[in-house]
Coordinates of C-alpha atoms in Angstrom, one line a residue:
Chain A
M9 CA -5.7 21.3 0.8
T10 CA -7.4 18.0 1.6
I11 CA -8.4 15.5 -1.0
E12 CA -12.0 14.3 -0.6
P13 CA -12.2 10.5 -0.3
H14 CA -13.8 8.8 -3.2
M15 CA -17.5 8.6 -2.4
P16 CA -19.5 5.8 -4.2
K17 CA -23.3 6.1 -4.7
L18 CA -25.6 3.7 -3.0
A19 CA -28.1 1.8 -5.2
L20 CA -31.0 -0.4 -4.4
G21 CA -31.2 -3.4 -6.8
P22 CA -34.6 -4.7 -8.2
V23 CA -36.7 -6.8 -5.8
L24 CA -35.9 -10.3 -6.8
Y25 CA -38.8 -11.9 -5.0
Y26 CA -42.6 -12.0 -5.5
W27 CA -44.0 -9.5 -3.0
P28 CA -47.6 -8.5 -3.0
K29 CA -48.5 -5.1 -4.5
E30 CA -49.1 -3.5 -1.1
T31 CA -45.8 -4.8 0.3
L32 CA -44.0 -3.5 -2.6
L33 CA -45.6 0.0 -2.6
D34 CA -45.0 0.3 1.2
F35 CA -41.4 -0.7 0.7
Y36 CA -40.7 1.8 -2.0
E37 CA -42.5 4.6 0.0
R38 CA -39.9 3.9 2.8
I39 CA -37.1 3.7 0.2
A40 CA -38.1 7.2 -1.1
A41 CA -37.1 8.5 2.3
S42 CA -33.9 6.4 2.6
P43 CA -30.3 7.6 1.8
V44 CA -30.1 5.4 -1.4
D45 CA -29.2 7.4 -4.5
I46 CA -30.2 5.0 -7.3
V47 CA -33.2 2.7 -7.4
Y48 CA -33.6 -0.2 -9.9
L49 CA -37.1 -1.1 -10.5
G50 CA -39.0 -3.9 -12.2
E51 CA -39.6 -7.6 -12.4
T52 CA -36.5 -9.4 -13.5
I53 CA -37.2 -13.0 -12.7
C54 CA -40.6 -14.2 -13.8
S55 CA -43.1 -12.7 -16.2
K56 CA -46.0 -14.4 -14.4
R57 CA -45.5 -12.2 -11.4
R58 CA -47.7 -9.3 -11.9
A59 CA -47.8 -7.4 -8.6
L60 CA -47.4 -4.3 -10.7
N61 CA -48.0 -4.0 -14.4
T62 CA -45.7 -1.9 -16.6
E63 CA -47.8 1.2 -16.2
E64 CA -47.6 0.9 -12.4
W65 CA -43.8 0.4 -12.5
L66 CA -43.5 3.5 -14.6
A67 CA -45.7 5.4 -12.2
L68 CA -43.6 4.2 -9.2
A69 CA -40.5 5.3 -11.2
E70 CA -42.0 8.8 -11.5
R71 CA -42.8 8.9 -7.8
L72 CA -39.3 7.9 -6.8
S73 CA -37.8 10.3 -9.3
V74 CA -39.7 13.1 -7.7
A75 CA -38.3 12.0 -4.4
G76 CA -34.8 12.6 -5.8
K77 CA -33.8 9.1 -6.8
E78 CA -32.1 8.2 -10.0
V79 CA -34.4 5.5 -11.3
V80 CA -33.3 2.6 -13.6
L81 CA -35.8 0.2 -15.1
S82 CA -34.5 -3.4 -14.8
T83 CA -35.4 -6.0 -17.5
M84 CA -35.9 -9.7 -17.3
A85 CA -32.9 -12.0 -17.1
L86 CA -34.4 -14.9 -19.0
L87 CA -36.4 -14.0 -22.1
E88 CA -38.3 -16.9 -23.8
A89 CA -41.8 -15.8 -24.8
E90 CA -42.9 -13.2 -27.3
S91 CA -45.0 -11.6 -24.7
E92 CA -41.7 -11.1 -22.7
L93 CA -40.1 -9.4 -25.6
K94 CA -43.1 -7.2 -26.0
T95 CA -42.7 -6.0 -22.4
L96 CA -39.0 -5.6 -23.0
R97 CA -39.5 -3.4 -26.0
R98 CA -42.0 -1.3 -24.1
L99 CA -39.4 -0.7 -21.3
C100 CA -36.6 0.0 -23.7
E101 CA -38.7 2.6 -25.5
N102 CA -39.9 4.3 -22.4
G103 CA -38.0 7.5 -23.3
R104 CA -37.7 8.7 -19.8
F105 CA -35.7 6.4 -17.6
T106 CA -32.4 4.6 -18.1
V107 CA -32.8 0.8 -18.6
E108 CA -30.8 -2.0 -17.1
A109 CA -30.2 -4.8 -19.7
N110 CA -30.0 -8.3 -18.2
D111 CA -30.0 -10.1 -21.6
M112 CA -28.3 -9.3 -24.9
G113 CA -31.7 -9.0 -26.5
A114 CA -32.1 -5.8 -24.3
V115 CA -28.6 -4.6 -25.3
R116 CA -29.6 -4.9 -29.0
L117 CA -32.9 -3.0 -28.5
L118 CA -31.2 -0.2 -26.4
S119 CA -28.2 0.3 -28.6
A120 CA -30.4 0.4 -31.7
R121 CA -32.2 3.4 -30.1
G122 CA -29.0 5.1 -29.2
A123 CA -29.9 5.0 -25.6
S124 CA -27.3 4.8 -22.9
F125 CA -27.9 1.8 -20.6
V126 CA -26.7 -0.2 -17.6
L127 CA -25.3 -3.7 -18.0
G128 CA -26.9 -5.8 -15.2
T129 CA -25.6 -8.9 -13.4
G130 CA -27.2 -11.0 -16.2
I131 CA -24.7 -9.7 -18.8
N132 CA -21.4 -11.6 -18.8
V133 CA -18.7 -8.9 -18.7
Y134 CA -15.6 -10.8 -17.6
N135 CA -12.9 -8.7 -19.3
D136 CA -12.1 -5.1 -20.4
R137 CA -12.4 -5.9 -24.1
T138 CA -16.0 -7.0 -23.7
L139 CA -16.6 -3.9 -21.6
R140 CA -15.1 -1.6 -24.2
F141 CA -17.1 -3.2 -26.9
L142 CA -20.4 -2.6 -25.0
A143 CA -19.4 0.9 -24.0
G144 CA -19.2 1.6 -27.8
L145 CA -22.8 0.5 -28.0
G146 CA -24.0 2.9 -25.2
A147 CA -23.4 1.1 -22.0
K148 CA -22.6 3.7 -19.3
R149 CA -22.5 1.5 -16.2
W150 CA -21.7 -2.1 -15.6
V151 CA -22.5 -4.3 -12.6
M152 CA -19.7 -6.8 -12.2
P153 CA -20.7 -10.5 -12.4
V154 CA -20.9 -11.6 -8.8
E155 CA -18.4 -14.5 -9.2
L156 CA -15.5 -12.1 -10.0
S157 CA -13.0 -11.1 -7.4
A158 CA -11.5 -7.9 -6.1
E159 CA -8.3 -8.8 -8.0
T160 CA -10.2 -9.1 -11.3
L161 CA -12.0 -5.8 -10.5
A162 CA -8.6 -4.1 -10.1
A163 CA -7.6 -5.3 -13.6
M164 CA -10.9 -4.2 -15.0
Q165 CA -10.7 -0.7 -13.4
A166 CA -7.2 -0.1 -14.7
E167 CA -8.6 -0.6 -18.3
R168 CA -12.1 0.6 -18.0
P169 CA -13.4 2.9 -20.8
T170 CA -13.7 6.6 -20.2
G171 CA -16.9 7.5 -18.4
M172 CA -17.9 4.0 -17.6
E173 CA -19.2 3.6 -14.1
T174 CA -18.6 0.4 -12.1
E175 CA -21.2 -1.1 -9.7
I176 CA -20.6 -3.9 -7.3
F177 CA -23.1 -6.1 -5.7
V178 CA -22.3 -5.5 -2.0
Y179 CA -25.3 -6.9 -0.1
G180 CA -27.9 -9.5 -0.5
R181 CA -28.4 -13.1 -1.5
L182 CA -26.4 -13.7 -4.6
P183 CA -28.1 -14.4 -7.9
L184 CA -26.5 -17.6 -9.0
A185 CA -28.5 -19.3 -11.8
Y186 CA -31.7 -19.1 -14.0
S187 CA -33.6 -22.1 -15.3
A188 CA -36.6 -23.1 -17.5
R189 CA -37.9 -25.0 -14.5
C190 CA -39.7 -23.2 -11.6
F191 CA -38.2 -24.8 -8.5
T192 CA -40.8 -23.3 -6.2
A193 CA -43.6 -24.9 -8.2
R194 CA -41.6 -28.1 -8.3
H195 CA -41.3 -28.1 -4.5
H196 CA -45.1 -28.0 -4.4
D197 CA -45.5 -30.6 -7.1
L198 CA -47.2 -28.1 -9.3
P199 CA -46.6 -27.5 -13.0
K200 CA -45.0 -24.2 -13.9
D201 CA -48.0 -23.3 -15.9
D202 CA -50.3 -23.7 -12.9
C203 CA -47.9 -22.5 -10.2
R204 CA -50.7 -20.9 -8.1
F205 CA -48.1 -18.1 -7.4
R206 CA -46.5 -20.0 -4.6
C207 CA -43.6 -17.6 -4.7
L208 CA -45.9 -15.3 -2.8
D209 CA -45.4 -17.6 0.2
Y210 CA -41.6 -17.1 0.2
P211 CA -40.7 -13.5 0.4
E212 CA -37.0 -14.3 0.6
G213 CA -37.0 -17.7 -1.3
L214 CA -37.0 -21.3 -0.1
T215 CA -33.9 -22.4 1.6
V216 CA -32.1 -25.5 0.3
S217 CA -30.0 -27.4 2.8
T218 CA -27.8 -30.5 2.6
R219 CA -28.9 -33.7 4.4
E220 CA -26.5 -32.6 7.1
G221 CA -28.6 -29.4 7.6
Q222 CA -26.2 -27.0 6.0
A223 CA -28.1 -24.3 4.2
F224 CA -26.5 -23.1 1.0
L225 CA -29.0 -22.2 -1.7
A226 CA -32.4 -20.4 -1.9
L227 CA -35.0 -21.2 -4.5
N228 CA -36.8 -18.2 -5.9
G229 CA -39.0 -19.4 -8.7
I230 CA -36.7 -20.0 -11.8
Q231 CA -33.8 -18.3 -10.0
T232 CA -31.4 -20.0 -7.6
Q233 CA -29.7 -17.7 -5.1
S234 CA -27.3 -18.2 -2.3
A235 CA -28.7 -18.9 1.0
Q236 CA -25.8 -16.9 2.6
T237 CA -26.1 -13.2 2.4
C238 CA -23.1 -11.4 0.6
N239 CA -22.0 -8.6 2.8
L240 CA -19.0 -6.5 1.7
L241 CA -19.4 -3.8 4.3
L242 CA -15.9 -4.6 5.6
E243 CA -14.5 -4.0 2.1
L244 CA -15.5 -0.3 1.9
E245 CA -11.9 0.9 2.0
E246 CA -10.9 -1.4 -0.9
L247 CA -14.0 -0.6 -2.9
R248 CA -13.2 3.1 -2.6
E249 CA -9.6 2.6 -3.4
L250 CA -10.7 0.7 -6.6
K251 CA -12.8 3.8 -7.4
V252 CA -16.1 1.8 -7.5
D253 CA -18.8 4.2 -8.4
V254 CA -22.0 2.5 -7.2
L255 CA -22.7 0.0 -4.4
R256 CA -25.7 -2.2 -4.9
V257 CA -27.8 -3.4 -2.0
S258 CA -30.2 -6.2 -3.1
P259 CA -33.6 -5.9 -1.3
Q260 CA -34.4 -8.5 1.4
T261 CA -37.6 -8.5 3.4
E262 CA -36.1 -7.4 6.7
R263 CA -33.2 -5.1 7.3
T264 CA -33.0 -3.5 3.9
E265 CA -33.3 0.0 5.2
A266 CA -31.1 -0.7 8.1
V267 CA -28.5 -2.0 5.7
I268 CA -28.8 1.0 3.4
A269 CA -28.4 3.3 6.5
A270 CA -25.4 1.3 7.7
F271 CA -23.6 1.6 4.4
A272 CA -24.4 5.3 4.2
A273 CA -23.2 5.9 7.7
C274 CA -20.0 4.0 7.1
L275 CA -19.3 5.9 3.9
R276 CA -19.7 9.2 5.7
G277 CA -17.5 7.9 8.4
D278 CA -20.1 8.2 11.0
R279 CA -20.1 4.5 11.9
D280 CA -17.5 1.8 12.3
P281 CA -17.8 -0.8 9.6
L282 CA -16.8 -3.7 11.9
E283 CA -19.5 -2.8 14.4
A284 CA -22.1 -2.3 11.7
A285 CA -21.2 -5.6 9.9
R286 CA -21.4 -7.4 13.2
E287 CA -24.9 -6.1 13.9
I288 CA -26.1 -6.9 10.4
N289 CA -24.5 -10.4 10.2
A290 CA -26.1 -11.3 13.6
T291 CA -29.5 -11.0 12.0
L292 CA -28.8 -13.1 8.8
P293 CA -30.7 -16.4 8.7
H294 CA -27.8 -18.4 7.2
G295 CA -24.8 -16.2 7.8
A296 CA -22.8 -14.0 5.6
C297 CA -20.3 -14.7 2.7
D298 CA -17.6 -12.8 1.0
G299 CA -15.8 -15.7 -0.7
Y300 CA -16.2 -14.4 -4.3
W301 CA -14.7 -11.0 -3.5
Q302 CA -11.7 -12.8 -2.0
G303 CA -11.3 -15.1 -5.1
L304 CA -12.6 -18.2 -3.4
A305 CA -15.7 -20.3 -3.4
G306 CA -18.6 -17.8 -3.1
L307 CA -20.1 -19.3 0.1
R308 CA -16.9 -18.8 2.2
Q309 CA -16.8 -16.0 4.8
V310 CA -13.2 -14.8 5.1
E311 CA -13.3 -11.5 7.0
E312 CA -13.7 -12.1 10.7
V313 CA -16.7 -10.3 12.0
Chain B
M14 CA -49.8 -32.2 -35.2
P15 CA -47.5 -30.1 -37.3
T16 CA -47.4 -30.9 -41.1
V17 CA -44.3 -32.8 -41.9
S18 CA -42.5 -32.2 -45.1
T19 CA -39.1 -33.2 -46.4
P20 CA -36.7 -30.4 -45.6
S21 CA -34.4 -29.0 -48.2
K22 CA -31.2 -29.5 -45.9
P23 CA -30.7 -32.7 -43.9
L24 CA -30.2 -32.3 -40.1
E25 CA -26.5 -32.2 -39.4
L26 CA -25.3 -34.5 -36.6
V27 CA -22.8 -32.8 -34.4
C28 CA -20.8 -35.2 -32.1
P29 CA -18.5 -34.6 -29.3
A30 CA -14.9 -35.6 -29.1
G31 CA -12.5 -35.3 -26.1
N32 CA -9.6 -36.9 -27.9
L33 CA -8.4 -38.2 -31.2
P34 CA -9.9 -41.7 -30.9
S35 CA -13.3 -40.2 -30.2
L36 CA -13.1 -37.9 -33.1
K37 CA -12.1 -40.8 -35.4
T38 CA -14.9 -43.0 -34.2
A39 CA -17.4 -40.2 -34.5
V40 CA -16.4 -39.6 -38.1
D41 CA -16.3 -43.4 -38.9
H42 CA -19.8 -43.8 -37.6
G43 CA -21.5 -41.0 -39.4
A44 CA -21.0 -37.7 -37.6
D45 CA -21.3 -34.8 -40.1
S46 CA -19.3 -32.6 -37.7
V47 CA -17.2 -33.1 -34.6
Y48 CA -16.6 -30.5 -32.0
I49 CA -13.4 -30.4 -29.9
G50 CA -11.5 -28.2 -27.5
F51 CA -8.0 -27.3 -26.7
R52 CA -6.1 -28.4 -23.6
D53 CA -6.8 -25.4 -21.4
D54 CA -9.4 -23.3 -19.9
T55 CA -10.5 -21.8 -23.2
N56 CA -13.3 -24.4 -23.4
A57 CA -16.1 -25.5 -21.1
R58 CA -14.8 -29.1 -20.7
H59 CA -11.4 -28.2 -19.2
F60 CA -10.8 -31.7 -17.6
P61 CA -7.5 -33.3 -16.8
G62 CA -6.4 -35.6 -19.6
L63 CA -9.0 -34.4 -22.0
N64 CA -8.8 -32.4 -25.2
F65 CA -6.5 -31.7 -28.1
D66 CA -3.0 -30.3 -28.4
A67 CA -1.7 -28.7 -31.6
K68 CA -0.6 -32.1 -33.0
T69 CA -3.8 -34.1 -32.3
A70 CA -5.9 -31.2 -33.4
A71 CA -4.2 -31.1 -36.7
Q72 CA -4.5 -34.8 -37.0
G73 CA -8.2 -34.7 -36.2
V74 CA -8.9 -31.9 -38.7
H75 CA -7.0 -33.8 -41.4
Y76 CA -8.9 -37.1 -40.6
A77 CA -12.3 -35.4 -40.7
H78 CA -11.6 -33.3 -43.8
A79 CA -10.2 -36.2 -45.8
R80 CA -13.6 -37.8 -45.2
G81 CA -15.7 -34.8 -46.0
R82 CA -16.6 -34.0 -42.4
R83 CA -16.2 -30.8 -40.5
V84 CA -14.5 -29.9 -37.2
F85 CA -15.6 -27.1 -34.8
V86 CA -13.5 -25.9 -32.0
A87 CA -15.2 -24.7 -28.8
L88 CA -13.6 -21.6 -27.3
N89 CA -16.6 -21.0 -25.1
T90 CA -15.4 -19.7 -21.7
F91 CA -15.1 -16.1 -20.6
P92 CA -11.5 -14.8 -20.4
Q93 CA -10.7 -12.6 -17.5
P94 CA -8.2 -9.7 -18.2
S95 CA -5.1 -11.7 -17.2
G96 CA -5.9 -14.6 -19.4
W97 CA -6.7 -12.8 -22.7
E98 CA -3.5 -14.0 -24.5
R99 CA -4.6 -17.6 -24.1
W100 CA -7.9 -17.0 -25.8
R101 CA -6.3 -14.9 -28.6
R102 CA -3.8 -17.6 -29.3
A103 CA -6.6 -20.3 -29.3
V104 CA -8.6 -18.3 -31.9
D105 CA -5.4 -17.9 -34.1
Q106 CA -4.7 -21.6 -33.6
A107 CA -8.1 -22.6 -34.7
A108 CA -8.0 -20.4 -37.7
D109 CA -4.5 -21.8 -38.6
L110 CA -5.8 -25.4 -38.3
G111 CA -8.4 -24.5 -40.9
V112 CA -11.3 -25.7 -38.7
D113 CA -14.8 -25.2 -40.0
A114 CA -16.1 -23.1 -37.2
V115 CA -15.2 -21.6 -33.8
I116 CA -17.9 -21.9 -31.2
A117 CA -17.6 -19.0 -28.9
A118 CA -19.5 -17.2 -26.1
D119 CA -17.6 -14.1 -24.9
I120 CA -17.9 -10.9 -26.8
S121 CA -14.2 -10.2 -26.7
V122 CA -13.5 -13.6 -28.3
L123 CA -16.2 -13.2 -31.0
D124 CA -15.0 -9.7 -31.7
Y125 CA -11.4 -10.6 -32.1
A126 CA -12.2 -13.7 -34.2
H127 CA -14.6 -11.7 -36.4
R128 CA -12.1 -8.9 -37.1
R129 CA -8.9 -10.9 -37.3
H130 CA -10.2 -13.9 -39.2
S131 CA -13.1 -12.8 -41.3
D132 CA -13.3 -16.1 -43.1
L133 CA -13.5 -18.2 -40.0
P134 CA -17.2 -19.1 -39.4
L135 CA -18.4 -18.3 -35.9
H136 CA -21.1 -20.2 -34.0
L137 CA -22.6 -18.7 -30.8
S138 CA -22.0 -21.3 -28.0
V139 CA -24.8 -22.4 -25.7
Q140 CA -22.7 -20.6 -23.1
G141 CA -23.7 -17.3 -24.8
S142 CA -27.1 -17.8 -23.3
A143 CA -29.1 -16.6 -26.4
T144 CA -32.6 -17.7 -25.6
N145 CA -34.5 -15.3 -27.8
Y146 CA -34.2 -14.0 -31.4
E147 CA -33.3 -10.4 -30.3
A148 CA -30.2 -11.7 -28.6
I149 CA -29.4 -13.9 -31.6
R150 CA -29.7 -10.8 -33.9
F151 CA -27.4 -9.0 -31.6
Y152 CA -24.6 -11.6 -32.2
H153 CA -25.4 -11.8 -35.9
E154 CA -25.3 -8.1 -36.4
H155 CA -22.0 -7.5 -34.6
F156 CA -20.0 -10.7 -35.2
G157 CA -21.7 -12.3 -38.3
I158 CA -22.4 -15.5 -36.4
R159 CA -23.7 -18.2 -38.8
R160 CA -25.2 -20.5 -36.2
V161 CA -26.5 -20.4 -32.6
V162 CA -26.6 -23.3 -30.1
L163 CA -29.8 -22.9 -28.1
P164 CA -29.7 -23.2 -24.3
R165 CA -31.7 -26.2 -23.0
V166 CA -34.5 -24.0 -21.6
L167 CA -37.0 -23.6 -24.4
S168 CA -40.1 -25.6 -25.1
L169 CA -40.7 -26.9 -28.6
P170 CA -43.1 -24.1 -29.6
Q171 CA -40.6 -21.6 -28.3
V172 CA -37.8 -23.1 -30.3
R173 CA -40.1 -23.0 -33.4
H174 CA -40.8 -19.3 -32.7
V175 CA -37.1 -18.5 -32.4
R176 CA -36.4 -20.4 -35.6
E177 CA -39.0 -18.4 -37.5
N178 CA -37.4 -15.1 -36.3
S179 CA -33.7 -16.0 -36.2
P180 CA -31.4 -14.6 -39.0
V181 CA -29.1 -17.6 -38.5
D182 CA -29.3 -21.4 -38.3
L183 CA -30.1 -23.1 -35.0
E184 CA -28.4 -26.0 -33.4
V185 CA -30.2 -27.7 -30.6
F186 CA -29.1 -30.3 -28.0
G187 CA -30.4 -33.8 -28.8
F188 CA -28.8 -36.0 -26.3
G189 CA -26.5 -36.1 -23.2
G190 CA -26.0 -34.6 -19.8
L191 CA -28.7 -32.1 -19.1
C192 CA -27.9 -28.6 -17.8
I193 CA -31.0 -27.5 -16.0
M194 CA -29.8 -23.9 -15.8
V195 CA -29.4 -21.4 -18.6
E196 CA -25.8 -22.2 -19.8
G197 CA -23.5 -19.3 -19.3
R198 CA -25.5 -18.0 -16.4
C199 CA -25.0 -20.7 -13.8
L200 CA -22.6 -19.9 -10.9
L201 CA -23.5 -22.8 -8.7
S202 CA -20.3 -24.5 -9.1
S203 CA -18.2 -21.5 -8.2
Y204 CA -20.4 -20.7 -5.3
V205 CA -19.4 -24.1 -3.7
T206 CA -16.0 -24.8 -5.2
G207 CA -14.6 -21.6 -6.5
E208 CA -14.5 -22.7 -10.1
S209 CA -17.3 -22.4 -12.7
P210 CA -17.9 -23.0 -16.3
N211 CA -17.7 -19.4 -17.2
M212 CA -14.4 -18.7 -15.4
C213 CA -12.5 -22.0 -15.5
G214 CA -14.3 -24.3 -17.9
V215 CA -15.4 -26.7 -15.3
C216 CA -18.6 -27.6 -13.3
S217 CA -18.5 -29.4 -10.1
P218 CA -14.7 -30.1 -10.7
A219 CA -13.2 -33.5 -9.8
K220 CA -10.6 -32.1 -7.5
A221 CA -13.5 -30.8 -5.3
V222 CA -15.2 -34.2 -5.1
R223 CA -14.9 -36.7 -2.3
W224 CA -16.5 -40.1 -2.1
E225 CA -16.8 -41.7 1.4
E226 CA -18.1 -45.0 2.7
T227 CA -20.0 -44.3 5.9
P228 CA -22.3 -46.3 8.1
Q229 CA -25.2 -44.3 6.5
G230 CA -24.0 -45.3 3.0
L231 CA -21.8 -44.0 0.3
E232 CA -21.5 -40.2 0.6
T233 CA -20.6 -37.9 -2.2
R234 CA -19.3 -34.4 -1.4
L235 CA -18.4 -31.4 -3.4
G236 CA -16.3 -28.7 -1.8
G237 CA -17.1 -30.4 1.5
L238 CA -20.9 -30.1 1.0
L239 CA -22.9 -33.4 1.1
I240 CA -24.4 -33.7 -2.3
D241 CA -25.9 -37.2 -1.9
R242 CA -25.9 -40.3 0.2
H243 CA -26.5 -43.7 -1.4
A244 CA -28.0 -46.7 0.3
P245 CA -26.0 -50.0 -0.3
G246 CA -26.7 -51.2 -3.8
E247 CA -28.1 -47.9 -4.9
P248 CA -26.2 -46.5 -8.0
A249 CA -24.1 -43.5 -7.1
G250 CA -23.5 -41.0 -9.8
Y251 CA -21.0 -38.2 -10.1
P252 CA -21.9 -35.5 -7.6
T253 CA -22.8 -32.7 -10.1
L254 CA -24.1 -29.9 -7.8
C255 CA -27.6 -29.5 -9.3
K256 CA -28.3 -33.3 -9.3
G257 CA -27.9 -33.9 -5.5
R258 CA -30.6 -34.7 -2.9
F259 CA -31.2 -31.9 -0.7
T260 CA -33.7 -30.8 2.0
V261 CA -36.3 -28.1 1.3
A262 CA -38.8 -27.4 4.0
D263 CA -38.4 -30.8 5.6
Q264 CA -38.7 -32.7 2.3
T265 CA -35.5 -34.4 1.0
Y266 CA -35.6 -34.9 -2.8
Y267 CA -33.8 -34.0 -6.0
A268 CA -34.7 -30.3 -5.3
I269 CA -33.2 -29.1 -8.6
E270 CA -32.9 -32.0 -11.0
E271 CA -32.7 -35.8 -11.1
P272 CA -29.5 -37.5 -12.5
T273 CA -30.9 -37.9 -16.0
S274 CA -29.9 -37.4 -19.6
L275 CA -31.7 -35.4 -22.3
N276 CA -33.0 -37.6 -25.1
T277 CA -35.0 -36.1 -27.9
L278 CA -35.0 -39.1 -30.3
T279 CA -38.9 -38.9 -30.3
L280 CA -38.8 -35.2 -31.3
L281 CA -36.7 -35.7 -34.5
P282 CA -39.6 -35.2 -37.0
E283 CA -40.7 -32.0 -35.4
L284 CA -37.1 -30.6 -35.2
Q285 CA -36.6 -31.5 -38.8
D286 CA -40.0 -30.0 -39.8
M287 CA -39.2 -26.7 -38.1
G288 CA -36.0 -26.3 -39.9
I289 CA -33.4 -26.9 -37.2
A290 CA -30.0 -27.1 -38.9
A291 CA -28.1 -29.3 -36.5
I292 CA -28.5 -31.7 -33.6
K293 CA -25.8 -31.6 -31.0
I294 CA -24.8 -34.5 -28.8
E295 CA -23.3 -33.6 -25.4
G296 CA -20.3 -35.4 -23.9
R297 CA -16.8 -34.4 -24.8
Q298 CA -15.8 -35.8 -21.4
R299 CA -17.1 -39.2 -22.3
S300 CA -15.2 -42.2 -23.6
P301 CA -14.7 -43.2 -27.3
A302 CA -17.2 -46.2 -26.7
Y303 CA -19.9 -43.6 -25.7
V304 CA -19.2 -41.5 -28.8
T305 CA -19.4 -44.7 -31.0
Q306 CA -22.7 -45.7 -29.5
I307 CA -24.4 -42.4 -29.7
T308 CA -23.1 -41.6 -33.2
K309 CA -24.4 -44.9 -34.6
V310 CA -27.8 -44.5 -33.0
W311 CA -28.2 -40.9 -34.0
R312 CA -27.0 -41.4 -37.5
A313 CA -29.5 -44.2 -38.0
A314 CA -32.3 -42.1 -36.5
I315 CA -31.6 -38.9 -38.5
D316 CA -31.5 -41.0 -41.8
A317 CA -34.6 -42.8 -41.0
C318 CA -36.5 -39.6 -40.1
R319 CA -35.3 -38.0 -43.3
R320 CA -36.4 -40.9 -45.5
S321 CA -39.9 -41.0 -43.9
P322 CA -40.8 -38.4 -41.3
T323 CA -44.3 -39.6 -41.0
A324 CA -43.4 -43.3 -40.5
Y325 CA -40.5 -42.5 -38.2
A326 CA -40.5 -43.9 -34.7
P327 CA -37.4 -44.4 -32.5
K328 CA -36.5 -48.1 -32.5
P329 CA -36.6 -49.9 -29.2
E330 CA -32.9 -50.9 -29.7
W331 CA -31.9 -47.3 -30.2
L332 CA -33.6 -46.4 -27.0
R333 CA -32.0 -49.3 -25.2
E334 CA -28.5 -48.3 -26.4
L335 CA -29.0 -44.7 -25.4
G336 CA -30.4 -45.8 -22.0
K337 CA -27.2 -47.6 -21.3
V338 CA -25.1 -44.5 -21.7
S339 CA -27.5 -42.2 -19.9
E340 CA -26.8 -40.5 -16.6
G341 CA -28.8 -42.5 -13.9
H342 CA -29.9 -44.7 -16.8
Q343 CA -32.9 -42.6 -17.4
T344 CA -33.8 -39.9 -20.0
T345 CA -36.1 -36.9 -20.3
L346 CA -37.4 -34.6 -23.0
G347 CA -36.3 -31.8 -20.7
A348 CA -37.6 -28.2 -21.4
Y349 CA -38.8 -29.2 -24.9
H350 CA -41.7 -30.7 -23.1
R351 CA -43.6 -28.1 -21.2
T352 CA -44.7 -30.3 -18.3
W353 CA -41.0 -30.9 -17.3
Q354 CA -40.6 -27.2 -16.7

């Protein structure tokens, strides 16, 4: 008798950038045909971005659901205005799709409805007690905060509540911070209230470098991301040993489908992770990073590729 | 202009103290409450040589209580599984000291304090990232929090809206170092140095800082990254990651935020009018001299505003005094003023 190796599912995180409607729809049409199991949909960064309205996101969710994907509706990370709470309520009450909470306001609305939900990267779950408390309110999956290490994950997995699924951010520019200020508008000397949607010009954000030319951050409206792309393809063995249920790939403009295909092939054992990581990392604009996973500064790259 | 009326409860002045002399001077100069932390990573100012051990904390609480003032303890970082005992002990210690509130952010800490010490008032720390009233209701319903400290991301109308819908009192930042990111959701420091406020109670930690005189000027580095370069004679501040000069699309500027301090002295009548419960002054890491200075000015300002909100205007000498202790010697209204955003 052979024991089947633990097989995590593949998820595609929400698009964090402001892509035009056509670009988004084309992208998700291709995703419908990709080997990804779970698709997170929705605007999580800025409520002024309206490539798709709520109705259109829900229609897209149906479309992807028909294509066999598990669809999760992602909600905003920084909620300030009443209009944003209104959209949040609408999503939490959709009655059809699971919702990813990225703010405690969403957790409140979802648990009050008795819905099961996902805890996104915007929710600070740093220990098993917090996770157990939120499980009691209906959380069925959590995405580990990106700054936590494999060592902390192991401690969390040893204590995780029954039925709780663990998702790890394995690929993409890391979400690092949110602000009241729009850094993209600021770069153009525009007020936030009259930003002229300049985020549309930066489909992967605006790179920030030191005066020595070392790129390290990317500005994405009110969000700050890493310039380096997190890539944990070489950690697949450890992710499996730790019984991680879901691997999240965060959409980038190029390569997303190739990255999904690479993770899927490596999980099946059809491709060598080292060779695949080498190919992917060679295409990254500012290199790869795995420091957080190793318990170090996030921008470090420890694994030799 | 909003209508200004005399509120029922005076605005409470909440001052920082990184040690016993700071706590005493805050009390002596008119702080209504003082907030402190213990000497470990259970609080977001885990700096060498700072904070209170069991003895000084007890002395501080005694000193404040004898003069009718209150002491809050910040336990506002996020324990990881291996560190839980430290946070549990810190909550118990705060309760044993008879402090007037614990300021916490993590759900496990709030839950433990709420269940174990039901008489211990809880405030939601700014690190809890509650920017909207639904989030505040969450913490109120589950942990009975009595107050929330708002992140420095809301405009004044947004603060008013939260106030009108919040089940608990609001505390807002009035003065001090300005976090431009939503507190509790900023990982910039750990991305560059491996240590963040959430995990370690530090931002841009001193051990990762390097100062170097070079032919191009004084360079400041954090985790090896060049944060800023200062021409001879140009004042050089501490290299906080978000306040460096960086290059974006060939422009070199303060891409995230200038070195500046928040100062809301001019907004006092509006904050009072909308029923804000407390004004918080940042700076547990600062000296007793700083605490003395800011406490004096804010005590005078709050009293003047309460006496006559319509006639209130910040005195030039107040602004001068605050300017002296401000980062980069400049101040801003921050997110309260929409154009800053």
